[in-house]
């Protein structure tokens, strides 16, 4: 049987066309999925699901109250938390937390106490009113999450946790690599 050079070049040309077509389909598929992810994330933003009007205060203040409440439950030996710890846990700057705490102190939700181990440090703790509001906000949040779990069912809830955890890992690694890159430039 004769082997024709044109057959070989036609095959390799066809293989290249197939590869290009596959890459194009993969790019279209990737772009389509990317756009779907963006659409879903935007719909959460438009839903404003975390900004439910709260007669007790701003969303950012409620986050601080919940953070102090959870922190106080874990570290029962020392009441309250340092501003630097709150800022690290909420991933915002200390001046941002200081400004929030100032307003919350004026509104009677938190109080400043001297740190028993460090005279220069101040610990922020909840007042009775702050405690009441924090418990209410935590209960509301837990009810919302329980409602979501019930709506999704056990299997889909576990799947959502798995996928969101994986998404968090991706963005956390991305942030770390970007920060490392910034530090290397200095």
mmCIF file of C-alpha atoms in Angstrom:
data_model
loop_
_atom_site.group_PDB
_atom_site.id
_atom_site.type_symbol
_atom_site.label_atom_id
_atom_site.label_comp_id
_atom_site.label_asym_id
_atom_site.label_seq_id
_atom_site.Cartn_x
_atom_site.Cartn_y
_atom_site.Cartn_z
ATOM 1 C CA UNK A 1 0.000 0.000 0.000
ATOM 2 C CA UNK A 2 1.322 3.373 -0.993
ATOM 3 C CA UNK A 3 1.677 6.110 1.511
ATOM 4 C CA UNK A 4 0.728 9.478 0.144
ATOM 5 C CA UNK A 5 2.400 12.592 1.591
ATOM 6 C CA UNK A 6 -0.787 14.596 0.994
ATOM 7 C CA UNK A 7 -2.714 12.189 3.222
ATOM 8 C CA UNK A 8 -0.213 12.785 6.031
ATOM 9 C CA UNK A 9 -0.285 16.560 5.644
ATOM 10 C CA UNK A 10 -4.074 16.487 5.411
ATOM 11 C CA UNK A 11 -4.247 14.466 8.627
ATOM 12 C CA UNK A 12 -1.898 16.762 10.515
ATOM 13 C CA UNK A 13 -3.740 19.798 9.170
ATOM 14 C CA UNK A 14 -7.030 18.222 10.277
ATOM 15 C CA UNK A 15 -5.539 17.414 13.705
ATOM 16 C CA UNK A 16 -4.428 21.052 14.070
ATOM 17 C CA UNK A 17 -7.899 22.258 13.101
ATOM 18 C CA UNK A 18 -9.449 19.887 15.656
ATOM 19 C CA UNK A 19 -7.048 21.117 18.351
ATOM 20 C CA UNK A 20 -7.827 24.765 17.503
ATOM 21 C CA UNK A 21 -11.539 23.980 17.557
ATOM 22 C CA UNK A 22 -11.198 22.248 20.944
ATOM 23 C CA UNK A 23 -9.254 25.220 22.352
ATOM 24 C CA UNK A 24 -11.879 27.610 21.013
ATOM 25 C CA UNK A 25 -14.664 25.537 22.575
ATOM 26 C CA UNK A 26 -12.769 25.390 25.880
ATOM 27 C CA UNK A 27 -12.261 29.157 25.812
ATOM 28 C CA UNK A 28 -15.943 29.729 25.024
ATOM 29 C CA UNK A 29 -16.930 27.291 27.778
ATOM 30 C CA UNK A 30 -14.559 28.944 30.278
ATOM 31 C CA UNK A 31 -15.830 32.406 29.346
ATOM 32 C CA UNK A 32 -19.429 31.234 29.666
ATOM 33 C CA UNK A 33 -18.806 29.763 33.138
ATOM 34 C CA UNK A 34 -16.888 32.885 34.195
ATOM 35 C CA UNK A 35 -19.812 35.075 33.133
ATOM 36 C CA UNK A 36 -22.267 32.825 34.991
ATOM 37 C CA UNK A 37 -20.165 33.075 38.182
ATOM 38 C CA UNK A 38 -20.043 36.869 37.850
ATOM 39 C CA UNK A 39 -23.812 36.994 37.317
ATOM 40 C CA UNK A 40 -24.482 34.905 40.443
ATOM 41 C CA UNK A 41 -22.084 36.929 42.625
ATOM 42 C CA UNK A 42 -23.657 40.166 41.352
ATOM 43 C CA UNK A 43 -27.141 38.866 42.127
ATOM 44 C CA UNK A 44 -26.050 38.360 45.770
ATOM 45 C CA UNK A 45 -24.809 41.933 45.812
ATOM 46 C CA UNK A 46 -28.069 43.243 44.300
ATOM 47 C CA UNK A 47 -30.051 41.148 46.752
ATOM 48 C CA UNK A 48 -28.336 43.089 49.517
ATOM 49 C CA UNK A 49 -28.891 39.992 51.678
ATOM 50 C CA UNK A 50 -26.458 40.981 54.390
ATOM 51 C CA UNK A 51 -27.666 44.576 54.632
ATOM 52 C CA UNK A 52 -31.080 43.775 56.042
ATOM 53 C CA UNK A 53 -32.324 46.948 57.698
ATOM 54 C CA UNK A 54 -31.453 46.638 61.350
ATOM 55 C CA UNK A 55 -33.056 49.008 63.834
ATOM 56 C CA UNK A 56 -30.213 48.262 66.267
ATOM 57 C CA UNK A 57 -27.411 49.689 64.129
ATOM 58 C CA UNK A 58 -25.293 49.424 61.010
ATOM 59 C CA UNK A 59 -24.200 46.100 59.549
ATOM 60 C CA UNK A 60 -20.541 46.860 60.338
ATOM 61 C CA UNK A 61 -21.427 47.530 63.984
ATOM 62 C CA UNK A 62 -23.328 44.246 64.163
ATOM 63 C CA UNK A 63 -20.247 42.438 62.839
ATOM 64 C CA UNK A 64 -18.135 43.983 65.594
ATOM 65 C CA UNK A 65 -20.708 43.046 68.258
ATOM 66 C CA UNK A 66 -20.825 39.439 67.017
ATOM 67 C CA UNK A 67 -17.021 39.271 66.894
ATOM 68 C CA UNK A 68 -16.685 40.514 70.492
ATOM 69 C CA UNK A 69 -19.460 38.167 71.644
ATOM 70 C CA UNK A 70 -17.841 35.113 70.026
ATOM 71 C CA UNK A 71 -14.386 36.161 71.252
ATOM 72 C CA UNK A 72 -15.658 36.625 74.805
ATOM 73 C CA UNK A 73 -17.236 33.171 74.746
ATOM 74 C CA UNK A 74 -13.905 31.602 73.758
ATOM 75 C CA UNK A 75 -11.641 33.532 76.127
ATOM 76 C CA UNK A 76 -13.552 33.593 79.377
ATOM 77 C CA UNK A 77 -10.471 34.408 81.452
ATOM 78 C CA UNK A 78 -10.222 37.959 80.023
ATOM 79 C CA UNK A 79 -13.299 40.043 79.269
ATOM 80 C CA UNK A 80 -13.430 41.790 75.908
ATOM 81 C CA UNK A 81 -11.035 41.938 73.004
ATOM 82 C CA UNK A 82 -8.262 44.215 71.810
ATOM 83 C CA UNK A 83 -9.032 46.400 68.797
ATOM 84 C CA UNK A 84 -6.100 44.845 66.917
ATOM 85 C CA UNK A 85 -7.622 41.364 67.357
ATOM 86 C CA UNK A 86 -11.066 42.524 66.209
ATOM 87 C CA UNK A 87 -9.556 44.202 63.147
ATOM 88 C CA UNK A 88 -7.547 41.087 62.253
ATOM 89 C CA UNK A 89 -10.578 38.797 62.618
ATOM 90 C CA UNK A 90 -12.822 41.080 60.550
ATOM 91 C CA UNK A 91 -10.013 41.796 58.059
ATOM 92 C CA UNK A 92 -10.231 45.563 58.303
ATOM 93 C CA UNK A 93 -7.809 48.172 59.604
ATOM 94 C CA UNK A 94 -7.522 49.069 63.278
ATOM 95 C CA UNK A 95 -8.506 52.720 62.613
ATOM 96 C CA UNK A 96 -11.747 51.455 61.036
ATOM 97 C CA UNK A 97 -12.541 49.413 64.149
ATOM 98 C CA UNK A 98 -11.557 52.297 66.439
ATOM 99 C CA UNK A 99 -13.997 54.589 64.620
ATOM 100 C CA UNK A 100 -16.796 52.007 64.871
ATOM 101 C CA UNK A 101 -16.054 51.378 68.559
ATOM 102 C CA UNK A 102 -16.141 55.114 69.291
ATOM 103 C CA UNK A 103 -19.682 55.352 67.890
ATOM 104 C CA UNK A 104 -20.771 52.129 69.571
ATOM 105 C CA UNK A 105 -19.411 53.357 72.902
ATOM 106 C CA UNK A 106 -21.392 56.587 72.506
ATOM 107 C CA UNK A 107 -24.502 54.492 71.806
ATOM 108 C CA UNK A 108 -23.928 52.389 74.921
ATOM 109 C CA UNK A 109 -23.170 49.108 73.113
ATOM 110 C CA UNK A 110 -19.532 48.628 74.175
ATOM 111 C CA UNK A 111 -17.179 49.808 76.878
ATOM 112 C CA UNK A 112 -13.421 50.148 77.106
ATOM 113 C CA UNK A 113 -11.593 48.372 79.924
ATOM 114 C CA UNK A 114 -7.929 48.402 80.889
ATOM 115 C CA UNK A 115 -6.121 45.194 79.954
ATOM 116 C CA UNK A 116 -5.034 43.507 83.221
ATOM 117 C CA UNK A 117 -1.799 42.277 81.589
ATOM 118 C CA UNK A 118 -0.817 45.441 79.724
ATOM 119 C CA UNK A 119 -1.526 48.912 81.124
ATOM 120 C CA UNK A 120 -1.131 50.468 77.667
ATOM 121 C CA UNK A 121 -3.739 48.200 76.055
ATOM 122 C CA UNK A 122 -7.509 48.536 76.120
ATOM 123 C CA UNK A 123 -10.026 45.733 75.782
ATOM 124 C CA UNK A 124 -13.456 46.285 74.270
ATOM 125 C CA UNK A 125 -16.357 44.474 75.917
ATOM 126 C CA UNK A 126 -20.116 44.476 75.442
ATOM 127 C CA UNK A 127 -22.475 46.385 77.694
ATOM 128 C CA UNK A 128 -25.762 44.750 78.689
ATOM 129 C CA UNK A 129 -27.430 46.451 75.712
ATOM 130 C CA UNK A 130 -24.603 45.343 73.410
ATOM 131 C CA UNK A 131 -24.940 41.800 74.726
ATOM 132 C CA UNK A 132 -28.706 41.820 74.091
ATOM 133 C CA UNK A 133 -28.304 43.088 70.541
ATOM 134 C CA UNK A 134 -25.427 40.689 69.772
ATOM 135 C CA UNK A 135 -27.508 37.721 70.930
ATOM 136 C CA UNK A 136 -30.427 38.911 68.793
ATOM 137 C CA UNK A 137 -28.228 39.394 65.699
ATOM 138 C CA UNK A 138 -26.535 36.007 66.155
ATOM 139 C CA UNK A 139 -29.925 34.283 66.575
ATOM 140 C CA UNK A 140 -31.241 36.005 63.418
ATOM 141 C CA UNK A 141 -28.128 35.000 61.459
ATOM 142 C CA UNK A 142 -28.344 31.397 62.677
ATOM 143 C CA UNK A 143 -32.032 31.263 61.712
ATOM 144 C CA UNK A 144 -31.225 32.526 58.217
ATOM 145 C CA UNK A 145 -28.505 29.903 57.761
ATOM 146 C CA UNK A 146 -30.760 27.159 59.162
ATOM 147 C CA UNK A 147 -33.457 28.281 56.721
ATOM 148 C CA UNK A 148 -30.985 28.053 53.844
ATOM 149 C CA UNK A 149 -29.874 24.583 54.945
ATOM 150 C CA UNK A 150 -33.484 23.461 55.152
ATOM 151 C CA UNK A 151 -34.260 24.963 51.742
ATOM 152 C CA UNK A 152 -31.250 23.277 50.106
ATOM 153 C CA UNK A 153 -31.502 19.983 51.936
ATOM 154 C CA UNK A 154 -28.652 18.139 53.617
ATOM 155 C CA UNK A 155 -26.877 16.939 50.470
ATOM 156 C CA UNK A 156 -26.885 20.297 48.665
ATOM 157 C CA UNK A 157 -25.954 22.104 51.892
ATOM 158 C CA UNK A 158 -22.844 19.939 52.253
ATOM 159 C CA UNK A 159 -22.032 20.495 48.592
ATOM 160 C CA UNK A 160 -22.423 24.261 48.990
ATOM 161 C CA UNK A 161 -20.108 24.240 52.009
ATOM 162 C CA UNK A 162 -17.549 22.206 50.048
ATOM 163 C CA UNK A 163 -17.671 24.492 47.011
ATOM 164 C CA UNK A 164 -17.657 27.756 48.983
ATOM 165 C CA UNK A 165 -14.727 26.478 51.067
ATOM 166 C CA UNK A 166 -12.835 25.685 47.890
ATOM 167 C CA UNK A 167 -13.682 29.129 46.450
ATOM 168 C CA UNK A 168 -12.467 30.745 49.689
ATOM 169 C CA UNK A 169 -9.178 28.822 49.483
ATOM 170 C CA UNK A 170 -8.695 30.023 45.894
ATOM 171 C CA UNK A 171 -9.288 33.703 46.725
ATOM 172 C CA UNK A 172 -7.250 33.455 49.939
ATOM 173 C CA UNK A 173 -4.289 31.977 48.038
ATOM 174 C CA UNK A 174 -4.722 34.626 45.337
ATOM 175 C CA UNK A 175 -4.686 37.404 47.955
ATOM 176 C CA UNK A 176 -1.630 35.912 49.648
ATOM 177 C CA UNK A 177 0.286 35.654 46.377
ATOM 178 C CA UNK A 178 -0.658 39.238 45.471
ATOM 179 C CA UNK A 179 0.469 40.481 48.899
ATOM 180 C CA UNK A 180 3.716 38.540 48.623
ATOM 181 C CA UNK A 181 4.255 40.086 45.195
ATOM 182 C CA UNK A 182 3.656 43.579 46.614
ATOM 183 C CA UNK A 183 6.130 42.943 49.434
ATOM 184 C CA UNK A 184 8.775 41.765 46.983
ATOM 185 C CA UNK A 185 8.463 45.021 45.039
ATOM 186 C CA UNK A 186 9.341 47.170 48.074
#
